[in-house]
């Protein structure tokens, strides 16, 4: 019978707002927890043994920016752990439409005593200051262009499993391509991948590369065709028009993007047959990837989504206490 360890790896930090608080050992331990939960689900259909008792908790999901994968996978993970979910997202008619601030929204949600808060929000120095001081555990579902910790964890977990690693990601060369400057996914991935011993490279339009101090220890490629033989993992990123400042320049850039930096039929031929293809989603079809890419046997884009449920369930299980799962 699979058994989850009762000492959580991440709760010493109280919340998970950024992967920089995690050690490589904690990350690999989280991967092991995720695999154990999957074994439980294979036996019982859920992430717990129905013969064991546990205290049902309430997870509030507060999405102040749109989401499909992150929001639904947190909900799925919480339900399959046997917990309750209360959801507020920007599309569900919240009092933000009446001008309520994000800080007031969070304080009101906390006044209802959730056991854990999952939050996605856009740039907010006030929330950046408030969240670390809150007693209730908080897991970030993505914060502006700063951090998307659970996405980076599920990306690394996907590489770890698909490439049969057991301790770290040494030997992997991960090429992150596209709109890196505006990507919280890239920033969290730099941290997690380097910590686990992978080599990391970036390739994208000069205007969309991050500042030099953000890419210390990272290889920069300017020509994607020349870079294609390097990676063992190709990670496309969404071009984030909504975070760009000059929309006219963007529409030109989008048109040119696939020619210079997109993955397409010709570039698939230049990528190693052993490589993996990842993308956090949502995909701009014909921009980052043409239609052949998701059908390619090297694509693990939907596997990332499945793994996202496991990683988020492992985090929830840890933060919600040392529940006895299994006998
Ligand atoms: N990868 C990701 O964060 O997707 P969503 O915006 O749909 O959650």
Short mmCIF file of C-alpha atoms and ligand atoms in Angstrom, two decimals:
data_model
loop_
_atom_site.label_atom_id
_atom_site.label_comp_id
_atom_site.label_asym_id
_atom_site.label_seq_id
_atom_site.Cartn_x
_atom_site.Cartn_y
_atom_site.Cartn_z
CA UNK A 1 0.00 0.00 0.00
CA UNK A 2 1.55 3.34 -0.92
CA UNK A 3 2.16 5.62 2.01
CA UNK A 4 2.77 9.34 2.04
CA UNK A 5 5.39 10.54 4.45
CA UNK A 6 3.90 12.54 7.28
CA UNK A 7 6.59 15.25 7.38
CA UNK A 8 5.76 17.73 4.63
CA UNK A 9 8.67 19.10 2.62
CA UNK A 10 7.41 22.60 2.02
CA UNK A 11 5.32 23.63 5.00
CA UNK A 12 8.35 24.91 6.91
CA UNK A 13 7.91 27.94 4.62
CA UNK A 14 4.22 28.24 5.59
CA UNK A 15 3.32 29.29 2.03
CA UNK A 16 4.57 28.64 -1.50
CA UNK A 17 4.79 31.97 -3.30
CA UNK A 18 8.07 31.33 -5.09
CA UNK A 19 10.17 28.22 -5.76
CA UNK A 20 13.26 30.05 -4.52
CA UNK A 21 12.25 28.98 -1.01
CA UNK A 22 12.54 25.29 -1.94
CA UNK A 23 15.70 23.17 -1.91
CA UNK A 24 16.41 20.58 -4.60
CA UNK A 25 15.85 17.82 -2.02
CA UNK A 26 12.42 19.22 -1.17
CA UNK A 27 11.50 19.40 -4.85
CA UNK A 28 12.53 15.80 -5.51
CA UNK A 29 10.65 14.73 -2.37
CA UNK A 30 7.57 16.49 -3.74
CA UNK A 31 7.98 14.50 -6.98
CA UNK A 32 8.02 11.28 -4.93
CA UNK A 33 4.88 12.39 -3.07
CA UNK A 34 3.16 13.08 -6.40
CA UNK A 35 3.99 9.59 -7.64
CA UNK A 36 2.67 8.07 -4.40
CA UNK A 37 -0.60 9.95 -4.82
CA UNK A 38 -0.87 8.62 -8.36
CA UNK A 39 -0.48 5.06 -7.03
CA UNK A 40 -3.26 5.72 -4.50
CA UNK A 41 -5.48 7.01 -7.31
CA UNK A 42 -4.74 3.91 -9.38
CA UNK A 43 -5.97 1.73 -6.50
CA UNK A 44 -8.81 3.82 -5.05
CA UNK A 45 -9.75 6.28 -7.82
CA UNK A 46 -8.89 9.16 -5.51
CA UNK A 47 -5.83 10.45 -3.69
CA UNK A 48 -6.79 8.71 -0.44
CA UNK A 49 -7.81 5.35 0.88
CA UNK A 50 -11.56 5.52 1.68
CA UNK A 51 -11.00 3.19 4.66
CA UNK A 52 -9.01 5.87 6.48
CA UNK A 53 -10.53 8.83 8.25
CA UNK A 54 -9.36 12.38 7.78
CA UNK A 55 -10.37 15.91 8.53
CA UNK A 56 -11.99 17.57 5.53
CA UNK A 57 -10.54 21.02 4.84
CA UNK A 58 -11.67 24.00 2.76
CA UNK A 59 -9.47 25.35 -0.03
CA UNK A 60 -10.30 28.81 -1.38
CA UNK A 61 -9.21 29.42 -4.97
CA UNK A 62 -8.99 33.12 -5.77
CA UNK A 63 -8.19 33.78 -9.43
CA UNK A 64 -7.81 37.49 -10.14
CA UNK A 65 -6.45 36.68 -13.62
CA UNK A 66 -7.90 34.17 -16.11
CA UNK A 67 -6.83 30.52 -15.93
CA UNK A 68 -7.94 27.13 -17.21
CA UNK A 69 -5.19 24.62 -16.35
CA UNK A 70 -4.00 25.98 -13.01
CA UNK A 71 -7.44 26.69 -11.59
CA UNK A 72 -9.03 23.42 -12.67
CA UNK A 73 -6.08 21.30 -11.62
CA UNK A 74 -6.06 22.82 -8.12
CA UNK A 75 -9.81 22.16 -7.93
CA UNK A 76 -9.39 18.62 -9.21
CA UNK A 77 -6.52 17.96 -6.82
CA UNK A 78 -8.48 19.25 -3.81
CA UNK A 79 -11.60 17.24 -4.70
CA UNK A 80 -9.60 14.07 -5.24
CA UNK A 81 -7.97 14.55 -1.84
CA UNK A 82 -11.46 14.71 -0.33
CA UNK A 83 -11.40 18.45 0.49
CA UNK A 84 -13.91 21.21 -0.31
CA UNK A 85 -13.21 23.96 -2.83
CA UNK A 86 -14.63 27.49 -2.81
CA UNK A 87 -13.84 29.42 -5.98
CA UNK A 88 -13.82 33.07 -6.92
CA UNK A 89 -12.52 34.05 -10.31
CA UNK A 90 -12.62 37.27 -12.29
CA UNK A 91 -15.30 35.90 -14.59
CA UNK A 92 -17.77 35.02 -11.83
CA UNK A 93 -19.14 38.48 -10.99
CA UNK A 94 -17.01 39.44 -8.00
CA UNK A 95 -17.12 42.84 -6.29
CA UNK A 96 -13.90 43.76 -8.10
CA UNK A 97 -16.31 44.91 -10.83
CA UNK A 98 -17.50 47.52 -8.28
CA UNK A 99 -13.93 48.69 -7.70
CA UNK A 100 -12.96 46.54 -4.70
CA UNK A 101 -9.18 46.33 -4.47
CA UNK A 102 -7.25 43.06 -4.64
CA UNK A 103 -6.02 43.55 -1.08
CA UNK A 104 -9.60 44.05 0.21
CA UNK A 105 -10.71 40.99 -1.77
CA UNK A 106 -8.01 38.86 -0.13
CA UNK A 107 -8.74 40.22 3.38
CA UNK A 108 -12.45 39.45 2.96
CA UNK A 109 -11.74 35.94 1.72
CA UNK A 110 -9.44 35.35 4.70
CA UNK A 111 -12.18 36.56 7.07
CA UNK A 112 -14.13 33.45 6.05
CA UNK A 113 -11.40 31.23 7.54
CA UNK A 114 -10.23 29.08 4.65
CA UNK A 115 -7.73 26.35 5.54
CA UNK A 116 -5.64 27.25 2.50
CA UNK A 117 -5.72 29.93 -0.18
CA UNK A 118 -4.64 29.46 -3.80
CA UNK A 119 -4.21 32.83 -5.49
CA UNK A 120 -3.39 34.08 -8.98
CA UNK A 121 -2.96 37.80 -9.37
CA UNK A 122 -1.47 40.42 -11.64
CA UNK A 123 1.15 42.99 -10.63
CA UNK A 124 0.33 44.20 -7.12
CA UNK A 125 3.11 45.45 -4.82
CA UNK A 126 0.46 45.65 -2.04
CA UNK A 127 -0.34 41.94 -2.35
CA UNK A 128 3.34 41.06 -2.69
CA UNK A 129 3.83 42.71 0.71
CA UNK A 130 0.67 41.33 2.35
CA UNK A 131 0.72 37.66 1.34
CA UNK A 132 3.95 36.53 3.06
CA UNK A 133 2.66 37.89 6.40
CA UNK A 134 -0.59 35.90 6.37
CA UNK A 135 -0.96 32.94 8.76
CA UNK A 136 -3.13 30.85 6.44
CA UNK A 137 -1.03 28.80 3.98
CA UNK A 138 -1.04 30.32 0.50
CA UNK A 139 -0.01 28.67 -2.76
CA UNK A 140 0.62 30.94 -5.71
CA UNK A 141 -1.24 30.06 -8.88
CA UNK A 142 0.94 32.54 -10.78
CA UNK A 143 1.90 36.13 -10.06
CA UNK A 144 2.16 38.64 -12.95
CA UNK A 145 5.52 38.14 -14.71
CA UNK A 146 7.29 37.21 -11.44
CA UNK A 147 6.63 33.59 -10.57
CA UNK A 148 4.52 30.54 -11.37
CA UNK A 149 5.91 28.04 -8.90
CA UNK A 150 3.52 25.12 -9.46
CA UNK A 151 3.96 25.36 -13.25
CA UNK A 152 7.75 25.09 -12.92
CA UNK A 153 7.39 22.17 -10.50
CA UNK A 154 5.08 20.29 -12.85
CA UNK A 155 7.38 21.04 -15.82
CA UNK A 156 10.40 19.67 -13.96
CA UNK A 157 8.35 16.69 -12.73
CA UNK A 158 7.38 15.92 -16.34
CA UNK A 159 11.03 15.91 -17.44
CA UNK A 160 12.05 13.92 -14.33
CA UNK A 161 9.52 11.18 -15.05
CA UNK A 162 9.64 11.08 -18.81
CA UNK A 163 13.43 10.87 -18.80
CA UNK A 164 13.53 8.37 -15.93
CA UNK A 165 15.55 10.47 -13.49
CA UNK A 166 15.70 9.48 -9.86
CA UNK A 167 17.67 12.23 -8.09
CA UNK A 168 17.95 15.38 -10.20
CA UNK A 169 17.88 16.60 -13.80
CA UNK A 170 21.62 16.45 -14.51
CA UNK A 171 22.38 15.87 -18.17
CA UNK A 172 19.24 17.63 -19.41
CA UNK A 173 19.55 20.69 -21.64
CA UNK A 174 16.33 22.69 -21.56
CA UNK A 175 15.87 25.33 -24.26
CA UNK A 176 13.19 27.90 -23.33
CA UNK A 177 12.00 29.69 -26.45
CA UNK A 178 9.99 32.83 -27.12
CA UNK A 179 8.58 35.60 -24.98
CA UNK A 180 10.82 35.08 -21.98
CA UNK A 181 10.80 38.66 -20.66
CA UNK A 182 7.05 38.54 -19.93
CA UNK A 183 6.98 34.96 -18.65
CA UNK A 184 6.51 34.00 -15.00
CA UNK A 185 6.81 30.39 -16.16
CA UNK A 186 10.34 31.00 -17.48
CA UNK A 187 11.45 32.77 -14.29
CA UNK A 188 10.29 29.94 -12.03
CA UNK A 189 11.71 27.37 -14.43
CA UNK A 190 15.15 29.02 -14.37
CA UNK A 191 15.20 28.52 -10.61
CA UNK A 192 13.87 24.95 -10.47
CA UNK A 193 15.79 23.58 -13.47
CA UNK A 194 19.16 25.06 -12.44
CA UNK A 195 18.63 23.88 -8.86
CA UNK A 196 18.05 20.34 -10.14
CA UNK A 197 21.26 20.44 -12.18
CA UNK A 198 19.84 20.90 -15.70
CA UNK A 199 21.53 23.19 -18.21
CA UNK A 200 19.20 25.94 -19.39
CA UNK A 201 19.27 27.97 -22.60
CA UNK A 202 17.02 30.70 -23.93
CA UNK A 203 16.23 31.81 -27.46
CA UNK A 204 13.89 34.59 -28.51
CA UNK A 205 13.63 38.05 -30.02
CA UNK A 206 16.14 40.42 -28.43
CA UNK A 207 13.36 42.66 -27.07
CA UNK A 208 11.78 39.66 -25.32
CA UNK A 209 14.91 38.39 -23.56
CA UNK A 210 15.15 39.17 -19.84
CA UNK A 211 17.72 41.49 -18.33
CA UNK A 212 21.25 40.10 -18.11
CA UNK A 213 21.15 39.69 -14.30
CA UNK A 214 18.12 37.39 -14.61
CA UNK A 215 19.86 34.93 -16.90
CA UNK A 216 23.13 34.35 -15.08
CA UNK A 217 24.29 30.79 -15.76
CA UNK A 218 21.93 30.49 -18.72
CA UNK A 219 23.02 30.07 -22.35
CA UNK A 220 21.66 32.55 -24.86
CA UNK A 221 20.96 31.47 -28.42
CA UNK A 222 20.10 34.08 -31.02
CA UNK A 223 19.38 31.77 -33.95
CA UNK A 224 16.84 29.02 -33.31
CA UNK A 225 17.84 26.91 -36.31
CA UNK A 226 21.40 26.78 -34.99
CA UNK A 227 20.13 26.02 -31.47
CA UNK A 228 17.86 23.11 -32.42
CA UNK A 229 20.50 20.38 -32.05
CA UNK A 230 21.30 21.47 -28.46
CA UNK A 231 18.21 20.74 -26.32
CA UNK A 232 17.01 17.51 -24.78
CA UNK A 233 13.86 19.47 -23.89
CA UNK A 234 12.28 22.19 -26.04
CA UNK A 235 9.98 24.43 -23.99
CA UNK A 236 7.83 26.86 -25.99
CA UNK A 237 6.28 29.81 -24.18
CA UNK A 238 3.12 31.72 -24.97
CA UNK A 239 3.62 35.13 -26.59
CA UNK A 240 1.91 37.29 -23.96
CA UNK A 241 0.46 40.13 -25.99
CA UNK A 242 -1.58 41.34 -23.01
CA UNK A 243 1.63 42.13 -21.09
CA UNK A 244 3.30 43.99 -23.97
CA UNK A 245 3.39 47.74 -24.17
CA UNK A 246 3.47 48.38 -27.91
CA UNK A 247 0.60 46.54 -29.62
CA UNK A 248 1.48 47.71 -33.15
CA UNK A 249 4.97 46.31 -32.87
CA UNK A 250 3.39 43.15 -31.43
CA UNK A 251 1.16 42.43 -34.37
CA UNK A 252 4.24 42.60 -36.63
CA UNK A 253 6.19 40.46 -34.19
CA UNK A 254 3.44 37.82 -34.02
CA UNK A 255 3.47 37.54 -37.82
CA UNK A 256 7.23 37.02 -37.91
CA UNK A 257 7.47 35.00 -34.75
CA UNK A 258 6.85 31.50 -36.12
CA UNK A 259 9.32 32.02 -38.96
CA UNK A 260 12.11 32.94 -36.59
CA UNK A 261 11.27 31.40 -33.22
CA UNK A 262 8.30 29.05 -33.63
CA UNK A 263 8.37 25.28 -33.69
CA UNK A 264 7.16 23.97 -37.06
CA UNK A 265 7.48 21.03 -39.41
CA UNK A 266 10.98 21.97 -40.57
CA UNK A 267 12.37 22.63 -37.11
CA UNK A 268 10.89 19.40 -35.73
CA UNK A 269 13.36 17.64 -38.06
CA UNK A 270 16.28 19.43 -36.40
CA UNK A 271 15.25 18.37 -32.86
CA UNK A 272 16.71 15.19 -31.34
CA UNK A 273 14.47 12.13 -31.64
CA UNK A 274 14.89 11.68 -27.86
CA UNK A 275 13.86 15.24 -27.00
CA UNK A 276 10.68 16.27 -25.20
CA UNK A 277 8.47 19.15 -26.31
CA UNK A 278 6.76 21.17 -23.58
CA UNK A 279 4.52 24.25 -23.46
CA UNK A 280 2.72 25.56 -20.37
CA UNK A 281 -0.34 26.62 -22.38
CA UNK A 282 -2.43 28.21 -23.57
CA UNK A 283 -0.89 27.88 -27.03
CA UNK A 284 -1.17 30.51 -29.76
CA UNK A 285 -1.56 28.07 -32.65
CA UNK A 286 0.57 28.95 -35.66
CA UNK A 287 2.67 31.27 -33.51
CA UNK A 288 4.67 29.25 -30.96
CA UNK A 289 3.73 25.87 -32.47
CA UNK A 290 2.25 24.88 -35.84
CA UNK A 291 -0.33 22.10 -35.93
CA UNK A 292 2.19 19.26 -36.40
CA UNK A 293 3.85 19.87 -33.05
CA UNK A 294 1.17 18.61 -30.65
CA UNK A 295 0.79 15.47 -32.78
CA UNK A 296 4.52 14.77 -32.64
CA UNK A 297 5.38 11.76 -30.42
CA UNK A 298 7.89 13.94 -28.53
CA UNK A 299 5.16 16.30 -27.31
CA UNK A 300 4.32 16.03 -23.60
CA UNK A 301 2.05 19.08 -23.51
CA UNK A 302 -1.04 17.24 -22.23
CA UNK A 303 1.09 15.08 -19.93
CA UNK A 304 2.17 18.35 -18.28
CA UNK A 305 -1.49 19.05 -17.54
CA UNK A 306 -2.04 15.60 -15.98
CA UNK A 307 1.13 15.98 -13.93
CA UNK A 308 -0.11 19.38 -12.76
CA UNK A 309 -2.93 17.69 -10.86
CA UNK A 310 -0.45 15.37 -9.11
CA UNK A 311 2.00 18.12 -8.16
CA UNK A 312 -0.78 20.39 -6.85
CA UNK A 313 -2.34 17.49 -4.93
CA UNK A 314 1.00 16.72 -3.30
CA UNK A 315 1.36 20.36 -2.27
CA UNK A 316 -2.20 20.54 -0.91
CA UNK A 317 -1.69 17.29 1.00
CA UNK A 318 1.42 18.73 2.60
CA UNK A 319 0.00 22.11 3.48
CA UNK A 320 -3.27 20.78 4.81
CA UNK A 321 -1.51 18.72 7.42
CA UNK A 322 -0.11 15.31 8.01
CA UNK A 323 -3.15 13.34 7.05
CA UNK A 324 -2.71 9.63 7.24
CA UNK A 325 -3.11 8.38 3.71
CA UNK A 326 -2.96 4.61 3.48
CA UNK A 327 -2.89 2.19 6.43
N1 LIG B 1 -0.07 27.21 -17.65
C1 LIG B 1 -1.04 27.98 -17.12
O1 LIG B 1 -0.82 28.68 -16.12
O2 LIG B 1 -2.25 27.90 -17.75
P1 LIG B 1 -3.55 28.66 -17.24
O3 LIG B 1 -3.30 30.13 -17.40
O4 LIG B 1 -4.66 28.15 -18.11
O5 LIG B 1 -3.76 28.31 -15.81
#
